[in-house]
Coordinates of C-alpha atoms and ligand atoms in Angstrom, one line a residue:
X1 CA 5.2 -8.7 -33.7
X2 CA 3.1 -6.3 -31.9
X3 CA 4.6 -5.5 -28.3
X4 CA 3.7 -7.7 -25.6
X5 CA 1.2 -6.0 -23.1
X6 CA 0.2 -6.8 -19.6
X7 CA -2.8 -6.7 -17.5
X8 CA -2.7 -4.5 -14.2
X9 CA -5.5 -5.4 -11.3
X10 CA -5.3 -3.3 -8.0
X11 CA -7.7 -5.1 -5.9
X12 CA -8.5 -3.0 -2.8
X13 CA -11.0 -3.8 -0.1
X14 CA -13.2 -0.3 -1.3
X15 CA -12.8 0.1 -5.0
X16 CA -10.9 -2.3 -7.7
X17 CA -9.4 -0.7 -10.7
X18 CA -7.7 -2.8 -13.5
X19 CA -5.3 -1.7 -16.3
X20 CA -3.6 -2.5 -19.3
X21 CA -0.1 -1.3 -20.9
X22 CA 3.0 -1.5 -20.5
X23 CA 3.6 1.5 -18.3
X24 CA 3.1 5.1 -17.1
X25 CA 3.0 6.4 -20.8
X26 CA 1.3 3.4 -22.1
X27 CA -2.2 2.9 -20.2
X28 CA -4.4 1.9 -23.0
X29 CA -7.7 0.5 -21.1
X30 CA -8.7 1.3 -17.5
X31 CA -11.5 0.9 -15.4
X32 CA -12.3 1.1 -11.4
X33 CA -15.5 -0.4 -9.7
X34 CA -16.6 -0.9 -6.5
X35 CA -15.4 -3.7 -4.8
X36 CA -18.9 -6.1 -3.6
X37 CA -18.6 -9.7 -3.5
X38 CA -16.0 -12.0 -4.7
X39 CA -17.9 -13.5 -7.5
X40 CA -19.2 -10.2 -8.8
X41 CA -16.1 -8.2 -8.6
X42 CA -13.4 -10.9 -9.9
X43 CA -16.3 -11.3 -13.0
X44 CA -16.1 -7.6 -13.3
X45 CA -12.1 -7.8 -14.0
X46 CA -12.4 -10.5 -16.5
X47 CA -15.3 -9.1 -18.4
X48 CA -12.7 -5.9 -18.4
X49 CA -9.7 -8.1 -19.9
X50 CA -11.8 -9.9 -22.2
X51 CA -13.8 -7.1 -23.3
X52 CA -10.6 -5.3 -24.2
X53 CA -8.6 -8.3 -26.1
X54 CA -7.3 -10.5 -23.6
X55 CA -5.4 -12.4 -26.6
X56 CA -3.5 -9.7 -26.4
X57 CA -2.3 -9.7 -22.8
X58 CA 0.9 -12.1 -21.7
X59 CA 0.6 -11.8 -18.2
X60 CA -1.6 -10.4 -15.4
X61 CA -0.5 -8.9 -12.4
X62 CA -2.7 -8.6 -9.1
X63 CA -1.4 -6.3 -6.0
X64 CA -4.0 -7.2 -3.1
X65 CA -6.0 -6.4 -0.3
X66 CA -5.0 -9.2 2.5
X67 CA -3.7 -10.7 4.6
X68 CA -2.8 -12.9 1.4
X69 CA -1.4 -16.1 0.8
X70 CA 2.2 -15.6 -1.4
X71 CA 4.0 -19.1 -0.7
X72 CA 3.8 -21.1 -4.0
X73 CA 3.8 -24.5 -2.7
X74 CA 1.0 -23.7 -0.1
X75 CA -2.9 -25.5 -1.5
X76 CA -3.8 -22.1 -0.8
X77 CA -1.2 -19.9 -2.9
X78 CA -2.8 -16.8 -4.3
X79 CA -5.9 -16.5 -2.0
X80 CA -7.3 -14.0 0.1
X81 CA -6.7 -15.5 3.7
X82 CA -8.1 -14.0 6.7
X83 CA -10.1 -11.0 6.1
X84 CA -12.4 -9.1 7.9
X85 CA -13.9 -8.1 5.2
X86 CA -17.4 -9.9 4.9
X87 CA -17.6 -12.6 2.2
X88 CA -14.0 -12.2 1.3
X89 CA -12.2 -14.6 3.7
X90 CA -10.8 -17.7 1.6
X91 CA -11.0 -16.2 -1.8
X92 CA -8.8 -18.0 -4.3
X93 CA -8.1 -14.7 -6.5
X94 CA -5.2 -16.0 -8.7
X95 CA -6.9 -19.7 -9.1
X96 CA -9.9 -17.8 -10.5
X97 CA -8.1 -15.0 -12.6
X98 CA -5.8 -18.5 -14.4
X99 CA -8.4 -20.4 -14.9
X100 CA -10.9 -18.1 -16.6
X101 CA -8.1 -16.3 -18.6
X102 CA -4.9 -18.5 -19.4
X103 CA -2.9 -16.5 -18.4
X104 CA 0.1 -16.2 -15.8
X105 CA -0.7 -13.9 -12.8
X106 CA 1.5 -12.4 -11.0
X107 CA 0.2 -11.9 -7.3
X108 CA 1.8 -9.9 -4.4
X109 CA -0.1 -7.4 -1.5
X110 CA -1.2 -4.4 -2.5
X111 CA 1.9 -2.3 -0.8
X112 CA 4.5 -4.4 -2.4
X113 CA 2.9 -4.1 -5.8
X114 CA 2.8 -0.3 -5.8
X115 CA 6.7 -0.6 -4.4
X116 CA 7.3 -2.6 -7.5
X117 CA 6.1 0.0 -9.1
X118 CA 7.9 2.6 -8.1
X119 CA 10.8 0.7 -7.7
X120 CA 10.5 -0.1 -11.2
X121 CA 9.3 3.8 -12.7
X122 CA 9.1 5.7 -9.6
X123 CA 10.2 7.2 -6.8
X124 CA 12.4 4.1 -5.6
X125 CA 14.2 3.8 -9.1
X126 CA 17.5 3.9 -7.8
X127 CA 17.3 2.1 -4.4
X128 CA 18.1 -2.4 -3.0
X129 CA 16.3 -1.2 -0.1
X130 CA 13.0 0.6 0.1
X131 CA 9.5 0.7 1.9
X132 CA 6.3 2.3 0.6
X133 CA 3.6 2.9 3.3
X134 CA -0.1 3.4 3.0
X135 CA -2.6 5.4 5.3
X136 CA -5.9 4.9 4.3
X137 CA -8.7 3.2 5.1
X138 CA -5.8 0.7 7.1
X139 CA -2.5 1.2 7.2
X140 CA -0.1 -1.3 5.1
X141 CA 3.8 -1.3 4.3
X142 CA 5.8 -3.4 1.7
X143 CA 9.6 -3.5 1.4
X144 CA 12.0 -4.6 -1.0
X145 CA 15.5 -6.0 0.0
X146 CA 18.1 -6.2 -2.4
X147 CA 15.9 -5.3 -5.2
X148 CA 13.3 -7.8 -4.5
X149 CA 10.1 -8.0 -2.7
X150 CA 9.8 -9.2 0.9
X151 CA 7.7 -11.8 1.8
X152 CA 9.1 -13.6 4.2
X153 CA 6.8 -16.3 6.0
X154 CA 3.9 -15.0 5.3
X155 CA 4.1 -10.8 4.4
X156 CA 4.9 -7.4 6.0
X157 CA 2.1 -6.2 7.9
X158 CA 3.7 -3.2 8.9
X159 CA 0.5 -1.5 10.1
X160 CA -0.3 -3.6 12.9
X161 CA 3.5 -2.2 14.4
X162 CA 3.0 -0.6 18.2
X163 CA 3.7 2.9 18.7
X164 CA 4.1 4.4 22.0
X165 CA 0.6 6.0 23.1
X166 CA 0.3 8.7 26.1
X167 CA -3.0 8.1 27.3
X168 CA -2.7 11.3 29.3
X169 CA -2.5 13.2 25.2
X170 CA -4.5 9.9 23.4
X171 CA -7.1 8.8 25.3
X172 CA -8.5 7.2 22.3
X173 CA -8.1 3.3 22.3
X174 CA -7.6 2.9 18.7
X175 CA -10.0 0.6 16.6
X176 CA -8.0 -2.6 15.2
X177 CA -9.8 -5.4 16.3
X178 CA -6.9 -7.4 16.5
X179 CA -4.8 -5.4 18.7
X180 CA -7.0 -1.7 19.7
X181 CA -3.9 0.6 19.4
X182 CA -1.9 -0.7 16.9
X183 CA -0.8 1.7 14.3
X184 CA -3.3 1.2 11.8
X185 CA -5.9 1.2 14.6
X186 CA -4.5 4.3 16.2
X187 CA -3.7 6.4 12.8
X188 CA -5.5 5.1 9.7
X189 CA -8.3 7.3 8.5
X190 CA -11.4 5.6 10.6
X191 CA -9.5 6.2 13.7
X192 CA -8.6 9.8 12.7
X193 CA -12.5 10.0 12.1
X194 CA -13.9 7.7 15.3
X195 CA -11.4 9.6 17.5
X196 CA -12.2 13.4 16.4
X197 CA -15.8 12.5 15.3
X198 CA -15.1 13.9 12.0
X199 CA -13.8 13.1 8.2
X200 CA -10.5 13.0 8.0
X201 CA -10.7 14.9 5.0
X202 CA -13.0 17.6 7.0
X203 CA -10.6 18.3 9.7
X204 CA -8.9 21.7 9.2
X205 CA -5.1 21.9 8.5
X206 CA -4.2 23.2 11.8
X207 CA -6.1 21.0 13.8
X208 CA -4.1 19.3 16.5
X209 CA -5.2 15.6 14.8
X210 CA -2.8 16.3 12.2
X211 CA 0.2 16.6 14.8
X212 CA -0.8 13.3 16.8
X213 CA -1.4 11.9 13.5
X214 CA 2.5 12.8 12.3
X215 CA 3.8 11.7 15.3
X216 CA 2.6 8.2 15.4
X217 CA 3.8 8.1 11.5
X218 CA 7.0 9.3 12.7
X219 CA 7.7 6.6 15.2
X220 CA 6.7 4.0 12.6
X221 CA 9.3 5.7 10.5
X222 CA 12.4 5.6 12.9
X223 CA 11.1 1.9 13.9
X224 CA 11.4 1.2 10.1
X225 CA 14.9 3.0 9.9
X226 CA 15.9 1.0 12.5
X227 CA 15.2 -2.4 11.6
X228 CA 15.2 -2.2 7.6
X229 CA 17.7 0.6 7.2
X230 CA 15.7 1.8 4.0
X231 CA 17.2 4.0 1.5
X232 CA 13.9 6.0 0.8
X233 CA 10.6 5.7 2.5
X234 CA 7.7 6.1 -0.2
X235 CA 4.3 7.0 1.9
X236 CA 0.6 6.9 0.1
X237 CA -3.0 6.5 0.8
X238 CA -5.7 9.5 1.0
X239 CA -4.9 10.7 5.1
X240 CA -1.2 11.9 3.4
X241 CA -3.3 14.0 0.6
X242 CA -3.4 16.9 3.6
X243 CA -0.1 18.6 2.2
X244 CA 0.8 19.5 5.8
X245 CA 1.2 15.7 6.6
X246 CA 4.8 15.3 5.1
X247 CA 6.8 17.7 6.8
X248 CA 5.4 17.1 10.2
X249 CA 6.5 13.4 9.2
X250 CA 9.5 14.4 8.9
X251 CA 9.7 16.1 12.1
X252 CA 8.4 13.6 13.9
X253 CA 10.8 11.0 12.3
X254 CA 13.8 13.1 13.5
X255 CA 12.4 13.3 17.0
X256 CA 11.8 10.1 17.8
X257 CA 15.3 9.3 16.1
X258 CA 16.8 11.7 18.2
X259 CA 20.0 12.2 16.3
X260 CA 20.9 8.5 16.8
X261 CA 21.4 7.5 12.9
X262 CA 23.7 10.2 11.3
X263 CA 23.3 10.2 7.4
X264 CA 22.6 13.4 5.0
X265 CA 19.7 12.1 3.9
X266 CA 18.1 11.6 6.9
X267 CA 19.2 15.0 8.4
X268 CA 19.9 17.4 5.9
X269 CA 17.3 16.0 2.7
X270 CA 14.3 14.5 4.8
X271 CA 12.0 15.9 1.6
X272 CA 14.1 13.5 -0.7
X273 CA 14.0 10.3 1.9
X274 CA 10.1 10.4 2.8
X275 CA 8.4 11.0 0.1
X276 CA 4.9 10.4 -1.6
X277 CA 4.6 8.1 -4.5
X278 CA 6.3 9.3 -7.7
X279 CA 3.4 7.2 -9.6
X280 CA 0.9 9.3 -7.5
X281 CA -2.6 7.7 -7.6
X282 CA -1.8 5.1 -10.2
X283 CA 0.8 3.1 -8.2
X284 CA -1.4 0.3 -7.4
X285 CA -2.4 -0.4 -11.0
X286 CA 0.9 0.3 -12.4
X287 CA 3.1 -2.4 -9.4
X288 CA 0.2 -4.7 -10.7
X289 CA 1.2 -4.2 -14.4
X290 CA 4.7 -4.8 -13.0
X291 CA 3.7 -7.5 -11.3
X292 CA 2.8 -9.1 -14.5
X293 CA 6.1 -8.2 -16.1
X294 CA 8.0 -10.0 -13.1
X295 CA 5.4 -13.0 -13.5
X296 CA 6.6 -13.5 -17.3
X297 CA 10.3 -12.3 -16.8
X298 CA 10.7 -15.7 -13.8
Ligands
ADP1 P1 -8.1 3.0 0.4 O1 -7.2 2.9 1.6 O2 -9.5 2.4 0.7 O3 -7.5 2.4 -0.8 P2 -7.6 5.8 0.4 O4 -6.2 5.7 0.4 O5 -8.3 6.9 -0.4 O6 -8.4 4.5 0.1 O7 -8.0 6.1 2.0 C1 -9.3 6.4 2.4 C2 -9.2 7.0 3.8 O8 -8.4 8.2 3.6 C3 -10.5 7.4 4.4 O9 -10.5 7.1 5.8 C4 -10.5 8.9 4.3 O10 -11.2 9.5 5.4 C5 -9.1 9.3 4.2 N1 -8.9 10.5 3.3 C6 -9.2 10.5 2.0 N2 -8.9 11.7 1.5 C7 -8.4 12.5 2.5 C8 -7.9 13.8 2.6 N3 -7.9 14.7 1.6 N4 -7.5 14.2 3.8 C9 -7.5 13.3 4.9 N5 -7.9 12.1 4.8 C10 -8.4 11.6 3.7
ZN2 ZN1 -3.6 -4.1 14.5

């Protein structure tokens, strides 16, 4: 019997890119696209399963842009819910993926997929209690308890946290439209650009963004310390690409902790408790091939 395989779709509000394998040693079809309209971009994924043997596949797993609906018994389980993004609010992603495929889909946010992930072959191998944090275009978390996914009433949405802003050193407002200087509004990479008028990516290393930027990072770490108590802390997304961005993490974390929670790894191996993704760039589409795995597994 040839070895069940699984399919893997990281749906992101910018770019979508779908998988299958069973692994990190075992991707044997991938593709990303651009993500454009509902219709056009869901088709895209199932032309991509079918096209590469979808009789083949057991499962499906999809790790999502949201806020998303994750409550089973809810009419509208598996949908995109209130998104800014135009033409995306209401979106019945999983309904769409079962019904066009036959197959089970496994269905979780983006963050906690690529935590699955790395729970499951990465960086959070040997942890009950993790987080894995994205700064990108927004700013997401996921956590796992106890080995399993947190969802909760609705999901983590541990972007929209508030860190303390001096107006007298920020006088930028911050951009969510929800809440202005949330962090994700005050540290994702549009407010790195709107604030300093330039690319994130264009700023030099030593530029003072990257300290204001670490220290907002660092109070959402010591908030997170705090309340979860994670074991390791897994942060992704293109802002921490600038290799100066962990350390000063790090620093910041310990500052605003202040020597309050005593524990080796916190104090004497930061570089081992705040870490980027073991997966690297493939997180997403690998938590969304675990996804699938958990999906068939119950
Ligand atoms: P997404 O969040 O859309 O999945 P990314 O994680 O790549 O995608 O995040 C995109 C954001 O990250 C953009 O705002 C971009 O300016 C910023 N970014 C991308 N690369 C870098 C870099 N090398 N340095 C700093 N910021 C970056
Ligand atoms: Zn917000």
């Amino acid at each position: 019997m040839p070895t069940p395989l699984y399919g893997g779709i990281e749906a992101g509000g910018t770019k979508w890119v779908c998988a299958i394998g069973t692994g990190p040693d075992d991707i044997q079809a991938e593709i990303r696209f651009p993500t454009t309209t509902p219709a056009e971009t869901i088709g895209r994924a199932i032309e991509f399963f079918r096209a590469n043997g979808s009789e083949r596949l057991v499962a499906i797993g999809v790790g999502s842009f949201g806020p998303v609906d994750l409550n089973p018994t809810s009419p509208r389980y598996g949908s995109i819910t209130t998104t800014p993004k135009p033409g995306w609010a209401d979106t019945d992603v999983v309904g769409t993926l079962t019904q066009a495929l036959s197959l089970p889909v496994g269905f979780d946010t983006d963050v906690n997929a690529a935590l699955l992930g790395e729970h499951r072959w990465g960086a959070a191998r040997d942890c009950e209690v993790a987080v894995y944090i994205t700064v990108g275009t927004g700013i997401g978390g996921g956590a796992l308890v106890g080995g399993k996914l947190v969802h909760g009433l609705i999901h983590p949405e541990m972007g929209h946290i508030h860190p303390v802003r001096d107006p007298a050193r920020d006088p930028f407002p911050g951009i969510c439209p929800y809440h202005g200087d949330c962090l994700e509004g005050l540290a994702c990479g549009p407010a790195i650009q709107a604030r300093w008028q330039i690319p994130a990516e264009e700023l030099p290393s030593d530029h003072p963004a990257w300290e204001l930027e670490a220290d907002y990072l660092g109070q959402a770490m010591a908030t997170l310390l705090c309340i979860l108590s994670p074991e390791r802390i897994i942060i992704g997304g293109g802002v921490m690409s600038q290799p100066q961005m962990f350390p000063l993490v790090r620093a910041a974390t310990q500052r605003w902790l202040n020597g309050y929670l005593q524990h080796p790894r916190i104090l004497a191996q930061p570089e081992a408790f705040i870490v980027p993704p073991a997966l690297g760039a493939r997180a997403g589409v690998l938590g969304a091939i675990a996804l699938a795995m958990q999906a068939v597994a119950g």
